[in-house]
Short mmCIF file of C-alpha atoms in Angstrom, two decimals:
data_model
loop_
_atom_site.label_atom_id
_atom_site.label_comp_id
_atom_site.label_asym_id
_atom_site.label_seq_id
_atom_site.Cartn_x
_atom_site.Cartn_y
_atom_site.Cartn_z
CA UNK A 264 29.41 -1.66 -71.20
CA UNK A 265 26.64 -2.77 -68.92
CA UNK A 266 26.83 -1.97 -65.25
CA UNK A 267 24.91 -4.18 -62.90
CA UNK A 268 23.86 -2.47 -59.73
CA UNK A 269 22.59 -4.46 -56.73
CA UNK A 270 20.31 -2.67 -54.31
CA UNK A 271 19.82 -5.67 -52.07
CA UNK A 272 22.08 -4.19 -49.40
CA UNK A 273 20.18 -4.33 -46.17
CA UNK A 274 20.91 -3.61 -42.53
CA UNK A 275 21.85 -6.16 -39.86
CA UNK A 276 19.52 -9.08 -39.47
CA UNK A 277 17.41 -8.98 -36.27
CA UNK A 278 18.23 -11.59 -33.69
CA UNK A 279 15.55 -14.32 -33.41
CA UNK A 280 14.88 -13.75 -29.69
CA UNK A 281 11.44 -13.03 -28.23
CA UNK A 282 12.97 -10.77 -25.55
CA UNK A 283 15.52 -9.18 -27.88
CA UNK A 284 13.83 -5.71 -27.85
CA UNK A 285 14.73 -5.50 -24.12
CA UNK A 286 18.42 -6.31 -24.60
CA UNK A 287 19.36 -2.64 -24.73
CA UNK A 288 18.46 -2.31 -21.05
CA UNK A 289 21.30 -4.62 -19.93
CA UNK A 290 24.21 -3.39 -22.00
CA UNK A 291 26.56 -0.39 -21.79
CA UNK A 292 25.26 2.93 -23.14
CA UNK A 293 21.69 2.12 -22.07
CA UNK A 294 20.80 5.85 -21.71
CA UNK A 295 21.76 6.41 -25.39
CA UNK A 296 19.58 3.52 -26.56
CA UNK A 297 16.66 4.69 -24.48
CA UNK A 298 16.89 8.21 -25.86
CA UNK A 299 17.14 6.94 -29.43
CA UNK A 300 14.00 4.86 -29.01
CA UNK A 301 12.26 7.87 -27.49
CA UNK A 302 13.15 9.91 -30.57
CA UNK A 303 11.44 7.31 -32.75
CA UNK A 304 8.36 7.30 -30.54
CA UNK A 305 8.08 11.07 -30.75
CA UNK A 306 8.47 10.92 -34.54
CA UNK A 307 5.77 8.29 -34.76
CA UNK A 308 3.38 10.55 -32.84
CA UNK A 309 4.10 13.21 -35.55
CA UNK A 310 3.41 10.63 -38.29
CA UNK A 311 7.08 10.44 -39.32
CA UNK A 312 7.65 6.82 -40.27
CA UNK A 313 11.31 6.77 -41.36
CA UNK A 314 14.27 8.58 -39.83
CA UNK A 315 17.82 8.97 -41.09
CA UNK A 316 20.80 8.89 -38.75
CA UNK A 317 21.29 12.65 -39.02
CA UNK A 318 17.62 13.18 -38.07
CA UNK A 319 18.08 11.05 -34.92
CA UNK A 320 21.36 12.74 -34.14
CA UNK A 321 19.82 16.19 -34.23
CA UNK A 322 16.84 15.14 -32.07
CA UNK A 323 18.96 13.69 -29.25
CA UNK A 324 19.48 15.75 -26.05
CA UNK A 325 22.76 17.54 -25.90
CA UNK A 326 23.95 15.64 -22.84
CA UNK A 327 23.27 12.26 -24.51
CA UNK A 328 24.33 13.04 -28.09
CA UNK A 329 27.74 11.41 -28.85
CA UNK A 330 30.50 13.54 -30.29
CA UNK A 331 31.03 11.17 -33.21
CA UNK A 332 27.93 10.47 -35.41
CA UNK A 333 29.34 7.03 -36.19
CA UNK A 334 28.69 6.04 -32.60
CA UNK A 335 25.02 6.75 -33.17
CA UNK A 336 25.04 4.73 -36.41
CA UNK A 337 26.51 1.77 -34.51
CA UNK A 338 23.82 2.17 -31.87
CA UNK A 339 21.09 2.16 -34.57
CA UNK A 340 22.56 -1.03 -36.11
CA UNK A 341 22.51 -2.64 -32.67
CA UNK A 342 18.86 -1.82 -32.17
CA UNK A 343 18.19 -3.35 -35.59
CA UNK A 344 19.95 -6.59 -34.46
CA UNK A 345 17.87 -6.70 -31.31
CA UNK A 346 14.61 -6.18 -33.24
CA UNK A 347 13.70 -2.72 -32.00
CA UNK A 348 14.23 -1.08 -35.40
CA UNK A 349 14.14 -2.01 -39.06
CA UNK A 350 16.69 -0.72 -41.57
CA UNK A 351 15.88 -0.18 -45.21
CA UNK A 352 18.25 1.00 -47.96
CA UNK A 353 18.16 4.78 -48.42
CA UNK A 354 18.04 5.25 -52.17
CA UNK A 355 16.37 8.66 -52.18
CA UNK A 356 19.65 10.55 -52.13
CA UNK A 357 21.68 8.39 -54.57
CA UNK A 358 23.27 10.60 -57.30
CA UNK A 359 25.99 8.22 -58.58
CA UNK A 360 26.64 4.57 -59.08
CA UNK A 361 29.13 4.50 -56.14
CA UNK A 362 26.39 5.67 -53.77
CA UNK A 363 24.65 2.35 -54.25
CA UNK A 364 27.55 0.59 -52.58
CA UNK A 365 27.71 2.91 -49.58
CA UNK A 366 26.03 1.95 -46.28
CA UNK A 367 23.04 4.25 -46.26
CA UNK A 368 19.91 3.23 -44.35
CA UNK A 369 16.75 4.72 -43.07
CA UNK A 370 15.25 3.35 -39.86
CA UNK A 371 11.77 2.84 -38.50
CA UNK A 372 10.18 1.29 -35.41
CA UNK A 373 9.24 -2.38 -35.51
CA UNK A 374 6.09 -3.71 -33.89
CA UNK A 375 8.19 -5.47 -31.24
CA UNK A 376 10.22 -2.33 -30.49
CA UNK A 377 7.13 -0.22 -30.09
CA UNK A 378 5.57 -2.79 -27.79
CA UNK A 379 8.75 -2.81 -25.69
CA UNK A 380 8.75 0.95 -25.38
CA UNK A 381 5.10 0.98 -24.32
CA UNK A 382 5.92 -1.62 -21.63
CA UNK A 383 8.82 0.46 -20.45
CA UNK A 384 6.72 3.61 -20.39
CA UNK A 385 4.11 1.83 -18.22
CA UNK A 386 6.90 0.59 -15.91
CA UNK A 387 8.39 4.11 -15.55
CA UNK A 388 4.95 5.57 -14.88
CA UNK A 389 4.17 2.99 -12.18
CA UNK A 390 7.63 3.36 -10.63
CA UNK A 391 7.35 7.10 -10.36
CA UNK A 392 3.74 7.11 -9.28
CA UNK A 393 3.14 8.67 -5.88
CA UNK A 394 -0.60 8.26 -5.74
CA UNK A 395 -3.03 10.38 -3.74
CA UNK A 396 -5.68 9.97 -1.07
CA UNK A 397 -8.75 11.10 -3.02
CA UNK A 398 -11.38 12.57 -0.77
CA UNK A 399 -13.37 13.59 -3.86
CA UNK A 400 -13.61 9.93 -4.85
CA UNK A 401 -15.43 9.21 -1.57
CA UNK A 402 -18.05 11.80 -2.42
CA UNK A 403 -18.40 10.41 -5.92
CA UNK A 404 -18.87 6.84 -4.57
CA UNK A 405 -21.66 8.05 -2.27
CA UNK A 406 -23.36 9.77 -5.28
CA UNK A 407 -23.11 6.59 -7.44
CA UNK A 408 -24.47 4.40 -4.71
CA UNK A 409 -27.48 6.71 -4.19
CA UNK A 410 -28.10 6.57 -7.92
CA UNK A 411 -28.03 2.80 -7.79
CA UNK A 412 -30.55 2.84 -4.94
CA UNK A 413 -32.93 4.78 -7.15
CA UNK A 414 -32.41 2.27 -10.04
CA UNK A 415 -32.87 -0.69 -7.70
CA UNK A 416 -36.23 0.70 -6.58
CA UNK A 417 -37.62 0.18 -10.09
CA UNK A 418 -39.48 -3.06 -10.94
CA UNK A 419 -37.29 -3.66 -13.98
CA UNK A 420 -34.05 -1.66 -13.88
CA UNK A 421 -32.90 -0.20 -17.14
CA UNK A 422 -29.91 -2.33 -18.26
CA UNK A 423 -28.10 0.65 -19.85
CA UNK A 424 -28.46 2.86 -16.75
CA UNK A 425 -27.52 -0.07 -14.46
CA UNK A 426 -24.42 -0.84 -16.52
CA UNK A 427 -23.31 2.80 -16.70
CA UNK A 428 -23.90 3.26 -12.97
CA UNK A 429 -21.90 0.19 -12.02
CA UNK A 430 -19.13 0.94 -14.48
CA UNK A 431 -18.75 4.47 -13.12
CA UNK A 432 -18.76 3.15 -9.56
CA UNK A 433 -16.17 0.45 -10.33
CA UNK A 434 -13.90 2.91 -12.11
CA UNK A 435 -14.03 5.41 -9.26
CA UNK A 436 -13.46 2.80 -6.64
CA UNK A 437 -10.54 1.20 -8.55
CA UNK A 438 -8.86 4.62 -8.85
CA UNK A 439 -9.38 5.29 -5.11
CA UNK A 440 -7.90 1.93 -4.10
CA UNK A 441 -4.94 2.11 -6.50
CA UNK A 442 -4.09 5.63 -5.49
CA UNK A 443 -4.41 4.81 -1.79
CA UNK A 444 -2.00 1.88 -2.13
CA UNK A 445 0.49 3.99 -4.10
CA UNK A 446 0.24 6.89 -1.67
CA UNK A 447 0.78 4.80 1.44
CA UNK A 448 3.75 3.04 -0.21
CA UNK A 449 5.36 6.37 -1.14
CA UNK A 450 4.53 7.77 2.27
CA UNK A 451 6.34 4.90 3.99
CA UNK A 452 9.39 5.47 1.77
CA UNK A 453 9.23 9.12 2.68
CA UNK A 454 9.11 8.24 6.40
CA UNK A 455 12.05 5.93 5.96
CA UNK A 456 13.88 8.70 4.04
CA UNK A 457 14.82 6.18 1.33
CA UNK A 458 14.07 8.36 -1.67
CA UNK A 459 13.74 11.89 -0.38
CA UNK A 460 16.24 14.54 0.72
CA UNK A 461 16.03 15.91 4.25
CA UNK A 462 15.46 19.46 3.06
CA UNK A 463 12.59 18.43 0.80
CA UNK A 464 11.00 16.45 3.63
CA UNK A 465 11.20 19.27 6.08
CA UNK A 466 9.80 21.70 3.58
CA UNK A 467 6.53 19.88 2.90
CA UNK A 468 5.91 17.95 6.20
CA UNK A 469 3.31 20.42 7.45
CA UNK A 470 1.30 20.25 4.22
CA UNK A 471 1.50 16.48 4.28
CA UNK A 472 0.18 16.24 7.81
CA UNK A 473 -2.67 18.63 7.01
CA UNK A 474 -3.43 16.55 3.91
CA UNK A 475 -3.61 13.38 5.95
CA UNK A 476 -5.86 14.98 8.65
CA UNK A 477 -8.25 16.29 5.95
CA UNK A 478 -8.53 12.86 4.31
CA UNK A 479 -9.00 11.07 7.65
CA UNK A 480 -11.84 13.49 8.48
CA UNK A 481 -13.56 12.70 5.14
CA UNK A 482 -12.97 8.97 5.57
CA UNK A 483 -14.61 9.05 9.02
CA UNK A 484 -17.53 11.16 7.76
CA UNK A 485 -18.20 9.31 4.52
CA UNK A 486 -16.84 5.78 5.20
CA UNK A 487 -19.74 4.88 7.47
CA UNK A 488 -22.25 6.43 5.03
CA UNK A 489 -20.85 4.36 2.18
CA UNK A 490 -20.99 1.22 4.30
CA UNK A 491 -24.65 1.89 5.14
CA UNK A 492 -25.54 2.47 1.50
CA UNK A 493 -23.83 -0.82 0.51
CA UNK A 494 -25.77 -2.71 3.17
CA UNK A 495 -29.01 -1.03 2.02
CA UNK A 496 -28.37 -2.16 -1.57
CA UNK A 497 -27.63 -5.68 -0.45
CA UNK A 498 -30.95 -5.94 1.46
CA UNK A 499 -33.53 -8.09 -0.32
CA UNK A 500 -31.15 -8.64 -3.23
CA UNK A 501 -31.52 -5.12 -4.63
CA UNK A 502 -28.03 -5.04 -6.05
CA UNK A 503 -28.48 -8.52 -7.54
CA UNK A 504 -30.95 -7.20 -10.14
CA UNK A 505 -28.58 -4.38 -11.09
CA UNK A 506 -25.62 -6.77 -11.47
CA UNK A 507 -27.68 -9.15 -13.62
CA UNK A 508 -28.97 -6.31 -15.79
CA UNK A 509 -25.47 -4.96 -16.36
CA UNK A 510 -24.12 -8.46 -17.09
CA UNK A 511 -26.88 -9.11 -19.66
CA UNK A 512 -26.16 -5.83 -21.45
CA UNK A 513 -22.38 -6.46 -21.53
CA UNK A 514 -22.75 -10.08 -22.62
CA UNK A 515 -24.79 -9.01 -25.62
CA UNK A 516 -21.55 -7.99 -27.38
CA UNK A 517 -19.92 -11.37 -26.86
CA UNK A 518 -18.75 -13.35 -29.92
CA UNK A 519 -20.92 -16.29 -31.03
CA UNK A 520 -18.52 -18.92 -29.71
CA UNK A 521 -18.52 -17.29 -26.28
CA UNK A 522 -22.19 -16.34 -26.08
CA UNK A 523 -23.27 -19.48 -24.21
CA UNK A 524 -21.39 -18.69 -20.99
CA UNK A 525 -20.81 -14.98 -21.52
CA UNK A 526 -23.53 -13.71 -19.27
CA UNK A 527 -22.59 -15.99 -16.38
CA UNK A 528 -18.90 -15.09 -16.62
CA UNK A 529 -19.65 -11.34 -16.85
CA UNK A 530 -22.02 -11.59 -13.85
CA UNK A 531 -19.31 -13.35 -11.83
CA UNK A 532 -16.87 -10.52 -12.60
CA UNK A 533 -19.39 -7.87 -11.53
CA UNK A 534 -20.22 -9.80 -8.37
CA UNK A 535 -16.50 -10.04 -7.53
CA UNK A 536 -16.11 -6.27 -8.04
CA UNK A 537 -19.08 -5.58 -5.78
CA UNK A 538 -17.66 -7.95 -3.12
CA UNK A 539 -14.39 -6.05 -3.31
CA UNK A 540 -16.15 -2.71 -2.81
CA UNK A 541 -18.02 -4.10 0.18
CA UNK A 542 -14.85 -5.57 1.71
CA UNK A 543 -13.15 -2.19 1.32
CA UNK A 544 -15.67 -0.35 3.51
CA UNK A 545 -17.26 -3.11 5.67
CA UNK A 546 -15.42 -5.59 7.86
CA UNK A 547 -16.59 -9.13 7.22
CA UNK A 548 -15.69 -12.66 8.27
CA UNK A 549 -13.65 -11.35 11.23
CA UNK A 550 -11.54 -9.14 8.99
CA UNK A 551 -11.19 -5.38 9.30
CA UNK A 552 -12.28 -3.31 6.37
CA UNK A 553 -9.62 -1.82 4.12
CA UNK A 554 -10.99 1.68 4.90
CA UNK A 555 -10.39 1.15 8.63
CA UNK A 556 -6.85 -0.23 7.92
CA UNK A 557 -6.17 2.78 5.70
CA UNK A 558 -7.38 5.12 8.41
CA UNK A 559 -5.16 3.43 10.95
CA UNK A 560 -2.15 3.62 8.64
CA UNK A 561 -2.77 7.31 7.96
CA UNK A 562 -3.25 8.08 11.61
CA UNK A 563 -0.12 6.16 12.48
CA UNK A 564 1.86 7.95 9.82
CA UNK A 565 1.43 11.34 11.51
CA UNK A 566 3.37 10.47 14.71
CA UNK A 567 5.92 8.63 12.58
CA UNK A 568 6.43 11.79 10.50
CA UNK A 569 6.84 13.83 13.69
CA UNK A 570 9.38 11.29 14.99
CA UNK A 571 11.37 11.70 11.77
CA UNK A 572 11.31 15.42 12.19
CA UNK A 573 12.62 15.06 15.78
CA UNK A 574 15.37 12.71 14.62
CA UNK A 575 16.41 15.16 11.88
CA UNK A 576 16.45 18.05 14.31
CA UNK A 577 18.52 16.06 16.76
CA UNK A 578 20.93 15.06 13.98
CA UNK A 579 21.27 18.67 12.89
CA UNK A 580 21.84 19.91 16.42
CA UNK A 581 24.76 17.54 16.81
CA UNK A 582 23.12 14.99 19.14
CA UNK A 583 24.27 11.44 18.69
CA UNK A 584 22.07 8.77 17.12
CA UNK A 585 22.44 5.00 16.85
CA UNK A 586 24.20 5.04 13.49
CA UNK A 587 26.75 7.58 14.72
CA UNK A 588 27.29 5.49 17.89
CA UNK A 589 28.05 2.39 15.84
CA UNK A 590 30.41 4.29 13.56
CA UNK A 591 32.26 5.62 16.62
CA UNK A 592 32.42 2.10 18.12
CA UNK A 593 33.73 0.70 14.81
CA UNK A 594 36.52 3.33 14.83
CA UNK A 595 37.43 2.30 18.46
CA UNK A 596 37.66 -1.29 17.42
CA UNK A 597 39.95 -0.33 14.51
CA UNK A 598 42.15 1.74 16.83
CA UNK A 599 42.42 -0.97 19.53
CA UNK A 600 45.98 -2.03 20.31
CA UNK A 601 45.40 -5.81 20.27
CA UNK A 602 42.72 -8.55 20.47
CA UNK A 603 42.66 -8.41 24.25
CA UNK A 604 41.74 -4.74 24.11
CA UNK A 605 39.08 -5.50 21.53
CA UNK A 606 37.58 -8.23 23.73
CA UNK A 607 37.43 -5.80 26.71
CA UNK A 608 35.81 -3.16 24.48
CA UNK A 609 33.26 -5.74 23.29
CA UNK A 610 32.35 -6.71 26.86
CA UNK A 611 32.10 -3.05 27.89
CA UNK A 612 29.92 -2.08 24.89
CA UNK A 613 27.52 -4.97 24.83
CA UNK A 614 27.71 -6.45 28.33
CA UNK A 615 28.38 -9.96 27.00
CA UNK A 616 30.68 -12.29 28.89
CA UNK A 617 31.97 -15.84 28.34
CA UNK A 618 29.34 -18.50 29.05
CA UNK A 619 30.25 -20.90 31.89
CA UNK A 620 27.31 -23.33 31.90
CA UNK A 621 24.79 -24.68 29.56
CA UNK A 622 21.93 -24.60 32.02
CA UNK A 623 21.25 -22.96 35.38
CA UNK A 624 18.76 -24.54 37.79
CA UNK A 625 17.87 -24.04 41.45
CA UNK A 626 20.70 -26.23 42.72
CA UNK A 627 23.25 -24.37 40.56
CA UNK A 628 22.05 -20.98 41.93
CA UNK A 629 22.27 -22.28 45.51
CA UNK A 630 25.76 -23.55 44.96
CA UNK A 631 26.87 -20.34 43.31
CA UNK A 632 25.46 -18.31 46.22
CA UNK A 633 27.34 -20.48 48.71
CA UNK A 634 30.57 -20.47 46.74
CA UNK A 635 30.74 -17.68 44.14
CA UNK A 636 32.85 -18.28 41.02
CA UNK A 637 34.48 -15.23 39.37
CA UNK A 638 33.23 -14.43 35.87
CA UNK A 639 36.80 -14.67 34.49
CA UNK A 640 37.22 -18.34 35.62
CA UNK A 641 38.29 -20.50 32.68
CA UNK A 642 36.26 -23.59 31.83
CA UNK A 643 39.19 -25.85 32.57
CA UNK A 644 39.44 -24.56 36.15
CA UNK A 645 35.68 -24.41 36.89
CA UNK A 646 33.66 -27.30 38.31
CA UNK A 647 32.61 -29.82 35.72
CA UNK A 648 29.20 -29.59 34.15
CA UNK A 649 26.96 -32.58 34.76
CA UNK A 650 25.23 -33.81 31.58
CA UNK A 651 22.24 -36.15 31.62
CA UNK A 652 23.13 -39.69 30.52
CA UNK A 653 19.99 -39.72 28.36
CA UNK A 654 21.03 -36.56 26.63
CA UNK A 655 24.52 -37.92 26.03
CA UNK A 656 23.16 -41.22 24.71
CA UNK A 657 20.23 -40.04 22.52
CA UNK A 658 20.89 -36.37 22.03
CA UNK A 659 17.37 -35.49 23.32
CA UNK A 660 15.57 -35.10 26.64
CA UNK A 661 12.27 -36.26 25.17
CA UNK A 662 11.10 -39.75 26.00
CA UNK A 663 10.14 -41.90 23.09
CA UNK A 664 6.85 -43.63 23.06
CA UNK A 665 3.38 -43.62 21.51
CA UNK A 666 2.24 -40.37 19.92
CA UNK A 667 -0.29 -38.28 21.76
CA UNK A 668 -3.97 -38.75 21.08
CA UNK A 669 -5.72 -36.22 18.87
CA UNK A 670 -7.37 -33.69 21.07
CA UNK A 671 -11.12 -33.12 20.83
CA UNK A 672 -11.50 -29.37 20.38
CA UNK A 673 -15.24 -29.35 20.13
CA UNK A 674 -15.59 -27.99 23.66
CA UNK A 675 -13.20 -25.14 22.87
CA UNK A 676 -15.12 -24.31 19.70
CA UNK A 677 -18.32 -24.28 21.64
CA UNK A 678 -16.78 -21.96 24.24
CA UNK A 679 -15.51 -19.65 21.51
CA UNK A 680 -18.95 -19.56 19.86
CA UNK A 681 -20.55 -18.77 23.24
CA UNK A 682 -18.02 -16.04 23.84
CA UNK A 683 -18.67 -14.51 20.41
CA UNK A 684 -22.45 -14.61 21.00
CA UNK A 685 -21.97 -13.04 24.39
CA UNK A 686 -19.82 -10.23 22.94
CA UNK A 687 -22.32 -9.58 20.17
CA UNK A 688 -25.15 -9.38 22.77
CA UNK A 689 -23.06 -6.98 24.90
CA UNK A 690 -22.42 -4.85 21.86
CA UNK A 691 -26.08 -4.77 20.93
CA UNK A 692 -26.97 -3.90 24.54
CA UNK A 693 -24.34 -1.15 24.60
CA UNK A 694 -25.68 0.29 21.33
CA UNK A 695 -29.21 0.26 22.71
CA UNK A 696 -28.00 1.92 25.93
CA UNK A 697 -26.26 4.76 24.10
CA UNK A 698 -29.10 5.65 21.68
CA UNK A 699 -30.63 8.97 22.72
CA UNK A 700 -34.23 10.04 22.24
CA UNK A 701 -33.45 13.26 20.50
CA UNK A 702 -30.79 15.75 21.54
CA UNK A 703 -29.42 15.56 25.14
CA UNK A 704 -26.41 16.65 27.01
CA UNK A 705 -23.33 14.52 27.66
CA UNK A 706 -23.99 15.02 31.37
CA UNK A 707 -27.43 13.41 30.84
CA UNK A 708 -26.11 10.07 29.67
CA UNK A 709 -25.85 8.90 33.28
CA UNK A 710 -23.72 5.96 34.42
CA UNK A 711 -22.36 3.63 31.75
CA UNK A 712 -21.19 0.07 32.01
CA UNK A 713 -17.73 -0.84 30.61
CA UNK A 714 -19.09 -2.08 27.25
CA UNK A 715 -21.29 0.99 26.70
CA UNK A 716 -18.50 3.32 27.84
CA UNK A 717 -15.97 1.78 25.40
CA UNK A 718 -18.43 2.14 22.51
CA UNK A 719 -19.14 5.78 23.61
CA UNK A 720 -15.42 6.60 23.57
CA UNK A 721 -15.11 5.24 20.03
CA UNK A 722 -18.02 7.36 18.86
CA UNK A 723 -16.74 10.44 20.68
CA UNK A 724 -13.26 9.88 19.23
CA UNK A 725 -14.70 9.67 15.65
CA UNK A 726 -16.58 12.94 16.24
CA UNK A 727 -13.64 14.81 17.76
CA UNK A 728 -11.40 13.65 14.92
CA UNK A 729 -13.49 15.67 12.50
CA UNK A 730 -13.56 18.74 14.82
CA UNK A 731 -11.57 21.75 13.65
CA UNK A 732 -10.99 25.15 15.30
CA UNK A 733 -14.01 27.37 14.93
CA UNK A 734 -16.47 24.53 14.46
CA UNK A 735 -19.63 24.32 16.52
CA UNK A 736 -21.23 21.19 15.18
CA UNK A 737 -20.07 17.92 13.62
CA UNK A 738 -21.53 14.61 12.48
CA UNK A 739 -19.65 11.32 12.39
CA UNK A 740 -20.55 7.72 11.61
CA UNK A 741 -19.01 4.63 13.18
CA UNK A 742 -16.67 2.66 10.91
CA UNK A 743 -19.20 -0.18 10.49
CA UNK A 744 -21.99 2.20 9.60
CA UNK A 745 -24.16 1.10 12.52
CA UNK A 746 -24.26 4.30 14.56
CA UNK A 747 -24.11 8.05 14.06
CA UNK A 748 -23.19 10.78 16.58
CA UNK A 749 -24.12 14.44 16.22
CA UNK A 750 -22.12 16.69 18.49
CA UNK A 751 -22.77 20.37 19.18
CA UNK A 752 -20.67 22.59 21.47
CA UNK A 753 -22.52 23.93 24.55
CA UNK A 754 -22.36 27.66 25.07
CA UNK A 755 -22.83 27.78 28.87
CA UNK A 756 -19.35 26.45 29.76
CA UNK A 757 -20.60 23.63 31.97
CA UNK A 758 -18.70 20.39 32.67
CA UNK A 759 -20.09 16.95 32.00
CA UNK A 760 -19.31 13.90 34.19
CA UNK A 761 -19.98 10.37 33.10
CA UNK A 762 -19.59 7.76 35.86
CA UNK A 763 -18.32 4.25 35.12
CA UNK A 764 -17.28 1.34 37.39
CA UNK A 765 -13.70 2.35 36.71
CA UNK A 766 -13.95 5.99 37.54
CA UNK A 767 -15.41 9.32 36.37
CA UNK A 768 -14.95 10.68 32.88
CA UNK A 769 -15.24 14.48 32.75
CA UNK A 770 -14.91 17.21 30.19
CA UNK A 771 -16.66 20.16 28.56
CA UNK A 772 -20.36 19.54 28.17
CA UNK A 773 -21.84 19.20 24.65
CA UNK A 774 -25.19 18.61 23.08
CA UNK A 775 -25.26 15.11 21.69
CA UNK A 776 -27.53 12.93 19.67
CA UNK A 777 -26.70 9.26 19.08
CA UNK A 778 -28.67 7.36 16.41
CA UNK A 779 -28.76 3.61 15.74
CA UNK A 780 -28.60 3.22 11.95
CA UNK A 781 -29.21 -0.55 11.98
CA UNK A 782 -32.98 -0.49 12.73
CA UNK A 783 -33.80 0.88 9.26
CA UNK A 784 -36.01 3.69 10.68
CA UNK A 785 -33.42 6.43 11.16
CA UNK A 786 -32.06 8.29 8.12
CA UNK A 787 -29.26 10.80 7.85
CA UNK A 788 -30.59 14.32 7.19
CA UNK A 789 -28.67 14.43 3.98
CA UNK A 790 -30.14 11.14 2.82
CA UNK A 791 -33.66 12.14 3.87
CA UNK A 792 -33.37 15.37 1.87
CA UNK A 793 -32.25 13.44 -1.13
#
């Protein structure tokens, strides 16, 4: 007798759907499917290609593992249908003819299933990313910019060195910008208490505030220096030669069909990256720099954090807040005897009363003063409201006619341009007025006009923002990189007075040196040493 054995038994056929590998995210038992796919990913990392159901069952976490192994087998078959896994007949353990007819499969990841898991892993990582304000990245950016200045000074910059320097700078800057965005987003969620428990927030608030203060100090100190280095590289097209050298080196690896336009496209990408770096640290076209906006957001977050702490303390001490007031008011509405009582409660809580007239003009107010009408007077018993015949007929007060002529705004544009030029001249004059010839005392600045005094307060604020207990000297650069202030505490305990048209500004005297960095002659001590 001849026995014919068929080994063509296969698993369920995958569904022909391009998004099938994501189906397990929208069905019941999603946690089980996710853990099963994770088991296959871990096995792949260990170079295990095929897994049997009992292998998967043993690798599942205890809290996810089903009590019945057949539930897992059904889940594996579903993943095969969706295209995440592939099922092949398991003939390795066949010992009898009957075993060929039993449903025995081994499973392995498909290309689609692996791609779906990689996408989900990237999603989970981005969703849980908190980010960080990287002060170290600011120091690294300064180092890379100085290295680029050295390269740009050469007659023919080395393409390899230029490409490596730009690539390192772009990578460091991209990490800084991405982490800053992620950190500020998570910080706002923390402030709103959307995804953090109160005890956790109160436990780390002090460290968070110290962290913000330290980053703000570094951003003030290094942001202006970075802006100045960027402007120095842009002078006389220095950075242009570096960008073209890097683009030429990168375009050398382009395929033959793309070689014609490769260098131009690569150069445009590098130019866009450089423009993004400049816009992050330098305000242009009337827009504030991203560094200044980040500094403002970080500074604003500190009082917001303190306000949240006060609110939590008040809530814990039993004081009422708005949400508690509304809950109490809702309970009063529910316990009111009838609608009349609810109306009275509404008027008492919100101070809203029935409207008696659509409009109130001078004549109406005069008539009301002469003959007051109680607020509870019904409409039917009150004096009639006079409605304009035109409003009744047309539904509008506007008169119809020819459209207005297009206004000539040239005069306004000219006035705005003159105002902008005047403000720029005032700023330049204020900058020139504040520049000191060496080290002087605050009391020696003399009388300042309003523009000079405003600029002085900004510089002084930047310097004092970096001041910490025990410090005797600090250096700060303005946000646009145009001025630098060097402040040293005086030891004689004198008081400085600066007179302005609006009054007298007084405080402890300090030794101060203010340098204009836009004239190209002054250098930071650190830059001069380097």
